[in-house]
Short mmCIF file of C-alpha atoms and ligand atoms in Angstrom, two decimals:
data_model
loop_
_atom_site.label_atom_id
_atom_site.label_comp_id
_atom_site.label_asym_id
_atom_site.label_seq_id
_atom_site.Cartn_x
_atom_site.Cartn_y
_atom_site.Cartn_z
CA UNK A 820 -32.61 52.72 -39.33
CA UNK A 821 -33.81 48.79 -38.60
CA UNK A 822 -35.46 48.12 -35.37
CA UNK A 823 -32.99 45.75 -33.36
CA UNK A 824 -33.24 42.16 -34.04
CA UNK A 825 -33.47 40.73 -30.40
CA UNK A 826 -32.30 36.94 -29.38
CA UNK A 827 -32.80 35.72 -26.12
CA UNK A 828 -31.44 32.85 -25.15
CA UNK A 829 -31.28 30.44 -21.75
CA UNK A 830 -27.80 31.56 -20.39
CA UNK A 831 -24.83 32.89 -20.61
CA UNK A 832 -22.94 30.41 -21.98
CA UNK A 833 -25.46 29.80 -24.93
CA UNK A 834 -25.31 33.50 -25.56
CA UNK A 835 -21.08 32.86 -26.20
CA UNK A 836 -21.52 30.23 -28.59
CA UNK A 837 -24.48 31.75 -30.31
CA UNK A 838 -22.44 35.09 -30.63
CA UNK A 839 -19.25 33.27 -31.52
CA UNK A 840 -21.28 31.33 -34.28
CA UNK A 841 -22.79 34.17 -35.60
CA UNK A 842 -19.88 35.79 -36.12
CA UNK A 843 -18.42 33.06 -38.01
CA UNK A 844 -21.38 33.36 -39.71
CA UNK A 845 -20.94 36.80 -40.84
CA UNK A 846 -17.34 36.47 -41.40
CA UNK A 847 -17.77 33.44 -44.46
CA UNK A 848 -20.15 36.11 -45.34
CA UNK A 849 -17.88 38.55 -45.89
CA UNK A 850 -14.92 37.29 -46.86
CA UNK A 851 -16.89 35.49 -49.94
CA UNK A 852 -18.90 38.42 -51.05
CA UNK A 853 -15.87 41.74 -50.68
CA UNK A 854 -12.37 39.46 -49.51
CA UNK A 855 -12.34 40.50 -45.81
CA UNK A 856 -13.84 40.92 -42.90
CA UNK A 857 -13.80 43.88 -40.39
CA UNK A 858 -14.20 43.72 -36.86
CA UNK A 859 -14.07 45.83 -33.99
CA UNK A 860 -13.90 43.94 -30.54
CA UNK A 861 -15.46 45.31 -27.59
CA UNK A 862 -13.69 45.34 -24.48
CA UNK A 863 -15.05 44.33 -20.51
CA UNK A 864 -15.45 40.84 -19.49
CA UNK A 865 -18.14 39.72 -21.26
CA UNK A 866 -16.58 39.01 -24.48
CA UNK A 867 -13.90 37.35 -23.34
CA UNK A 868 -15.80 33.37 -23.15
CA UNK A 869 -16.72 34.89 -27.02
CA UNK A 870 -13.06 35.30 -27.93
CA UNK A 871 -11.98 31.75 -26.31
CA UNK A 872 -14.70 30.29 -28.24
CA UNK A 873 -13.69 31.67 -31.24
CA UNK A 874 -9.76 30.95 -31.17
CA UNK A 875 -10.53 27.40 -30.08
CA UNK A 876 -13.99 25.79 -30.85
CA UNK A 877 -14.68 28.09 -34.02
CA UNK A 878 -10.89 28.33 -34.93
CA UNK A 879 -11.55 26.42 -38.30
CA UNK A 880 -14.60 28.15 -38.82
CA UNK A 881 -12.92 31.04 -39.85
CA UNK A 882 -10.10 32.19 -42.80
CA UNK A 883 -8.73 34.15 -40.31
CA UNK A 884 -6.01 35.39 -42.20
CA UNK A 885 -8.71 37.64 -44.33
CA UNK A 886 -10.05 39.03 -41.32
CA UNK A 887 -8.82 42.81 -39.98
CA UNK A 888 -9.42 43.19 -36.09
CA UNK A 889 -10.05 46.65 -34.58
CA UNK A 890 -11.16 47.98 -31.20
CA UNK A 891 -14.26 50.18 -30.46
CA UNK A 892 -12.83 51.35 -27.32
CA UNK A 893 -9.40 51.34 -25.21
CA UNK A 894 -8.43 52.13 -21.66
CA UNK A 895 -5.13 54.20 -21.83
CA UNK A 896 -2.87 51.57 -20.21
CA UNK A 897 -0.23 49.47 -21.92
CA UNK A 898 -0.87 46.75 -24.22
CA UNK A 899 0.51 44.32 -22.12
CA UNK A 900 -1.65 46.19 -18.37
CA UNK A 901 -4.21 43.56 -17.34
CA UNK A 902 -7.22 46.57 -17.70
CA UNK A 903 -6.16 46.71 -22.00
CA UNK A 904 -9.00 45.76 -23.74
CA UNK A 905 -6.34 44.70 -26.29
CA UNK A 906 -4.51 43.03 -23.75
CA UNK A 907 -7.62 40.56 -23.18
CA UNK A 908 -8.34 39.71 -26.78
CA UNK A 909 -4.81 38.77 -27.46
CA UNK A 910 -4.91 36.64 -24.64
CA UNK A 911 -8.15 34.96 -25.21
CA UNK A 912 -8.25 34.91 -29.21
CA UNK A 913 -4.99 37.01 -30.64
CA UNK A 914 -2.43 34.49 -29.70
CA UNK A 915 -4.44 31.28 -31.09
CA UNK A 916 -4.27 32.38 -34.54
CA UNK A 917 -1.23 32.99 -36.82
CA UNK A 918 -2.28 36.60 -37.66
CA UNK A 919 0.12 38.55 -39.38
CA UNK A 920 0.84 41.91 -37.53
CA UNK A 921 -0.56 44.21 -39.84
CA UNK A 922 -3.87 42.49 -39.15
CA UNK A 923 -4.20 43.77 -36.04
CA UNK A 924 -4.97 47.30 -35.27
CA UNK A 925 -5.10 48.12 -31.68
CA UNK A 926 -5.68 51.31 -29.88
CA UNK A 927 -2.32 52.26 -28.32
CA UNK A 928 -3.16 53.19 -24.73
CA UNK A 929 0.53 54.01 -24.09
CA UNK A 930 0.54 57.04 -25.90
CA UNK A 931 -0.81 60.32 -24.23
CA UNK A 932 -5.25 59.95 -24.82
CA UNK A 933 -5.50 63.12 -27.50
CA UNK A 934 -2.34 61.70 -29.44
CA UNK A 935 -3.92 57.86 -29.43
CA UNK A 936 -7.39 59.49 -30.77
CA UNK A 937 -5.91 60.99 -33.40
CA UNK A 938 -2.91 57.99 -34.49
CA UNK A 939 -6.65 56.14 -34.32
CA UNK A 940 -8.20 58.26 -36.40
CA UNK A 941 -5.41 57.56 -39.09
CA UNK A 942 -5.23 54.41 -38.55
CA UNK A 943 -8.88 53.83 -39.62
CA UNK A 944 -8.43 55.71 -42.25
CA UNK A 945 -5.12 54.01 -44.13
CA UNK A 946 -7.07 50.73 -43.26
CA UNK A 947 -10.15 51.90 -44.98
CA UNK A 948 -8.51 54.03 -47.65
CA UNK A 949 -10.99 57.14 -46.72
CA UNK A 950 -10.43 61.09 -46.93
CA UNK A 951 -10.79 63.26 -44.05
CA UNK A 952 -14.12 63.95 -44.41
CA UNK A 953 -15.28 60.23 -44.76
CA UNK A 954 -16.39 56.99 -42.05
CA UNK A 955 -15.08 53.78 -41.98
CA UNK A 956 -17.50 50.93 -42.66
CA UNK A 957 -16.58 48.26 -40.60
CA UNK A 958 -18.35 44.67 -40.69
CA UNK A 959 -19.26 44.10 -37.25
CA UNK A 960 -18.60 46.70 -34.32
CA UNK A 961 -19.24 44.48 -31.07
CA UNK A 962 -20.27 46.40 -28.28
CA UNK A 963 -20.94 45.91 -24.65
CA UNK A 964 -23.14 47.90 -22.09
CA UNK A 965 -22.51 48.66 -18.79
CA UNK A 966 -24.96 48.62 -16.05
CA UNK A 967 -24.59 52.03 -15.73
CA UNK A 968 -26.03 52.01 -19.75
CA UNK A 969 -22.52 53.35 -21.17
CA UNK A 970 -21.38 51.39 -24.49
CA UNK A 971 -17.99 51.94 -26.04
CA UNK A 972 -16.50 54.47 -23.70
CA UNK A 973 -19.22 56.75 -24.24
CA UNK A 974 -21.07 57.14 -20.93
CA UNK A 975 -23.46 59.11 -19.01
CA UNK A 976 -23.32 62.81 -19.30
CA UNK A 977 -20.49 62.88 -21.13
CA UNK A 978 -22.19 65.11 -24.09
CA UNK A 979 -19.32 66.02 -26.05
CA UNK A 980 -18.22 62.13 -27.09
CA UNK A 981 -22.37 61.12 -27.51
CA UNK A 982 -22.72 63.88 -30.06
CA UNK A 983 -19.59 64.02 -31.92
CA UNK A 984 -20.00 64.09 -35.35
CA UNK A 985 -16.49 65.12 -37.31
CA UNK A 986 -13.96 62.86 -35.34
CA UNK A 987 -13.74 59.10 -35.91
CA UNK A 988 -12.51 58.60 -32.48
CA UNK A 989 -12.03 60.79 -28.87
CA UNK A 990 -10.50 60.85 -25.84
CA UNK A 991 -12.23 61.01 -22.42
CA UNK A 992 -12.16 61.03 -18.96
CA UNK A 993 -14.66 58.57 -17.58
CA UNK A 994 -16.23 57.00 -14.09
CA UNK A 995 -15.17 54.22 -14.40
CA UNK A 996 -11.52 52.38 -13.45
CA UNK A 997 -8.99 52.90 -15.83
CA UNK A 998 -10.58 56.69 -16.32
CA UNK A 999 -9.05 57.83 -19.18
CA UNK A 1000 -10.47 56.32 -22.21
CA UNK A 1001 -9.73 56.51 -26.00
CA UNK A 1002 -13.37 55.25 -27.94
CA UNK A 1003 -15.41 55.30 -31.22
CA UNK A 1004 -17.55 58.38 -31.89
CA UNK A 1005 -21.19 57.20 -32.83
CA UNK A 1006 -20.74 57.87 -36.45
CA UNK A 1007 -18.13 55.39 -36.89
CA UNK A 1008 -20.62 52.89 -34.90
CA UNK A 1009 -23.59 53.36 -36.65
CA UNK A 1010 -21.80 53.14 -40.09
CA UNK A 1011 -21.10 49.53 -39.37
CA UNK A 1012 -23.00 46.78 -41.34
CA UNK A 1013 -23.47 45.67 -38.05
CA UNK A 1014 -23.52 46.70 -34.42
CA UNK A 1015 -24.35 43.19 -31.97
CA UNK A 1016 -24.24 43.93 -28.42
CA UNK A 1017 -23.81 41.87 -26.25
CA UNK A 1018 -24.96 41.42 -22.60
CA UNK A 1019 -25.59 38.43 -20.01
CA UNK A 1020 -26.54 38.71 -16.61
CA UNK A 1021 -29.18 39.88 -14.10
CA UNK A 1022 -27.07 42.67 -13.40
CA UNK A 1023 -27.58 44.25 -16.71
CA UNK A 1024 -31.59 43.85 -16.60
CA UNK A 1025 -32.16 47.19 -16.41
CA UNK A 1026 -29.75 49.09 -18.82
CA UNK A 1027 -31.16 46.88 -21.23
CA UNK A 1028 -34.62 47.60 -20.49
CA UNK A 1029 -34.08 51.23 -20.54
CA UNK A 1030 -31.97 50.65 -23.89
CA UNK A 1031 -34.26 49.12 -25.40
CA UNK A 1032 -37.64 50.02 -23.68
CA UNK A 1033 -36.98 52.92 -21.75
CA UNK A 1034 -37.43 56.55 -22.75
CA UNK A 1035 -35.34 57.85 -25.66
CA UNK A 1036 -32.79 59.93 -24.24
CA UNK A 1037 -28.90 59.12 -25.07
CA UNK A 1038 -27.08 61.87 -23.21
CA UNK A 1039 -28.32 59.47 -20.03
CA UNK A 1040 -28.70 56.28 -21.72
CA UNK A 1041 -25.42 56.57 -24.26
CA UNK A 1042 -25.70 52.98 -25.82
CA UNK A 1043 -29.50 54.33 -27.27
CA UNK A 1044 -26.91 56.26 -29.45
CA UNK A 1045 -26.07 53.03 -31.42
CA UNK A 1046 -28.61 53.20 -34.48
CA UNK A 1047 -26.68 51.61 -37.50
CA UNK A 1048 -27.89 53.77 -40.61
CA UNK A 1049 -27.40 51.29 -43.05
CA UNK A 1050 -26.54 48.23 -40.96
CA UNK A 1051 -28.29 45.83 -38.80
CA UNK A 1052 -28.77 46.54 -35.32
CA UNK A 1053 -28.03 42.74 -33.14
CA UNK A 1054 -28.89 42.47 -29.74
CA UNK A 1055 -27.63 39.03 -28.42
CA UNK A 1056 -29.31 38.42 -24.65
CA UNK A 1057 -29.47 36.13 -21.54
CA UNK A 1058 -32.77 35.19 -20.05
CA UNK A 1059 -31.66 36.72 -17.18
CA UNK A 1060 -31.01 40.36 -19.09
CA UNK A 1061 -33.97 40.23 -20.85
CA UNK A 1062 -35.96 39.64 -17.59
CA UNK A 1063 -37.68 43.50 -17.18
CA UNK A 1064 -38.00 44.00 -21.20
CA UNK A 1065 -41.62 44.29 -21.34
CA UNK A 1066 -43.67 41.31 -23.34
CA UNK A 1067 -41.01 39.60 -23.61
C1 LIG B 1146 -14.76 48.64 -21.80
C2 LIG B 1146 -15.84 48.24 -22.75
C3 LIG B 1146 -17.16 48.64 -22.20
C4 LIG B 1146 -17.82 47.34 -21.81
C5 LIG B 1146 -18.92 47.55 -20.82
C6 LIG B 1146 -19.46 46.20 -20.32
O1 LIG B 1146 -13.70 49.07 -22.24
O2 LIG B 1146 -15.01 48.44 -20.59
O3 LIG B 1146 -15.67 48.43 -24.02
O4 LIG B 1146 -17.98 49.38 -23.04
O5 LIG B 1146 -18.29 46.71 -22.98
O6 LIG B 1146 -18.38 48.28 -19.73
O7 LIG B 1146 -18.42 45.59 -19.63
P1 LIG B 1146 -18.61 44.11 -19.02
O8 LIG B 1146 -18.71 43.19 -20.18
O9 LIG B 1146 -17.35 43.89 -18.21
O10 LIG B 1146 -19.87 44.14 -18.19
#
């Protein structure tokens, strides 16, 4: 397991375009050296500037047509509900490129939360050609946090989703707005060549201290639960996130 790689930079803002350039970056990468590149989006506001940047700014930067997009998390709302993660990246990067539909694999919130897990589940594995008993590798899982140090839908307390270890993905009832949740199990995470979270703000200060300086414990701090095995571990910050991480 790598120790993070930690970049701070002035503001938001330069925190999108770094982030959006970075994973234009790793996308050329990709798509050169194995013909595609995997993604899973993260959900939240955050990303959201990322995404615009991306279908707009970066739009040439990228053979998007070579690229597969998947979700770490969904709420369990329709696509088209305002709270669908999917919802937001179609309208923010989806619908500025000419994907074709198999390209995009989205979470479908409609369906009833056990029976979207488990569509999920086989969803990752036709896309990755795996067995039962196998974990996708995806490219790059983006992830948020939340200020109450949740990442993917995996939050505080909620012990049965942090330690999963057979399923790809689970269901769950969460505190937050939508509650039910469909998300990643940390295995599928921390298989990725790379996890990059991302997180701007003073309001997110200190989660990330505790994530990344605070005592190791993620039953109560679930995004500690993100340690790539084999994969780099990116954590792309504000100034004003950063702020209580300790020598900074
Ligand atoms: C979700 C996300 C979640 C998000 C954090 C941060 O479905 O809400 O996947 O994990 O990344 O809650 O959200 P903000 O970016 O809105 O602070």
């Amino acid at each position: 397991m790598s120790e993070p790689k930690i970049t701070i930079l002035d503001d938001a803002q330069a925190v999108y375009v770094h982030a959006a350039e970075e994973i234009a970056h790793f996308a050329g990468e990709d798509i050169c050296t194995h013909a595609q590149f995997t993604i899973a989006l993260s959900g939240g506001s955050t990303p959201a500037a990322i995404y615009e940047l991306l279908g707009t700014r970066f739009k040439l930067s990228v053979d998007w047509k070579e690229v597969q997009f998947f979700w770490g998390d969904e709420r369990c709302v329709p696509p088209d509900n305002s709270e669908s993660n999917y919802g937001m990246a179609r309208r923010t990067l989806l619908t500025h490129l000419q994907l074709k539909p198999e390209q995009v694999h989205r979470m479908r919130g409609e369906l009833p939360p056990e029976e979207a897990a488990r569509s999920y589940e086989e969803e990752l594995k036709a896309a990755f050609s795996i067995g039962d008993d196998e974990v996708p590798r995806l490219d790059l899982v983006m992830l948020g946090l939340g200020d109450n140090r949740h990442t993917l839908s995996l939050f505080p307390g909620h012990k049965r989703a942090i330690e999963e270890t057979a399923r790809l993905v689970v269901c769950d009832q969460v505190e937050a707005d939508p509650p039910k949740r469909i998300t990643f199990t940390p295995p599928v995470a921390n298989n990725a060549a790379r996890a990059m979270f991302v997180a701007t703000g003073k309001g997110k200060a200190e989660a990330v201290r505790d994530i990344l300086a605070g005592p190791r414990d993620p039953l109560k701090f679930p995004a500690q639960v993100i340690q790539p095995t084999d994969g780099e571990l990116i954590w792309l910050l504000d100034k004003a996130a950063a702020s209580l991480l300790p020598n900074r």
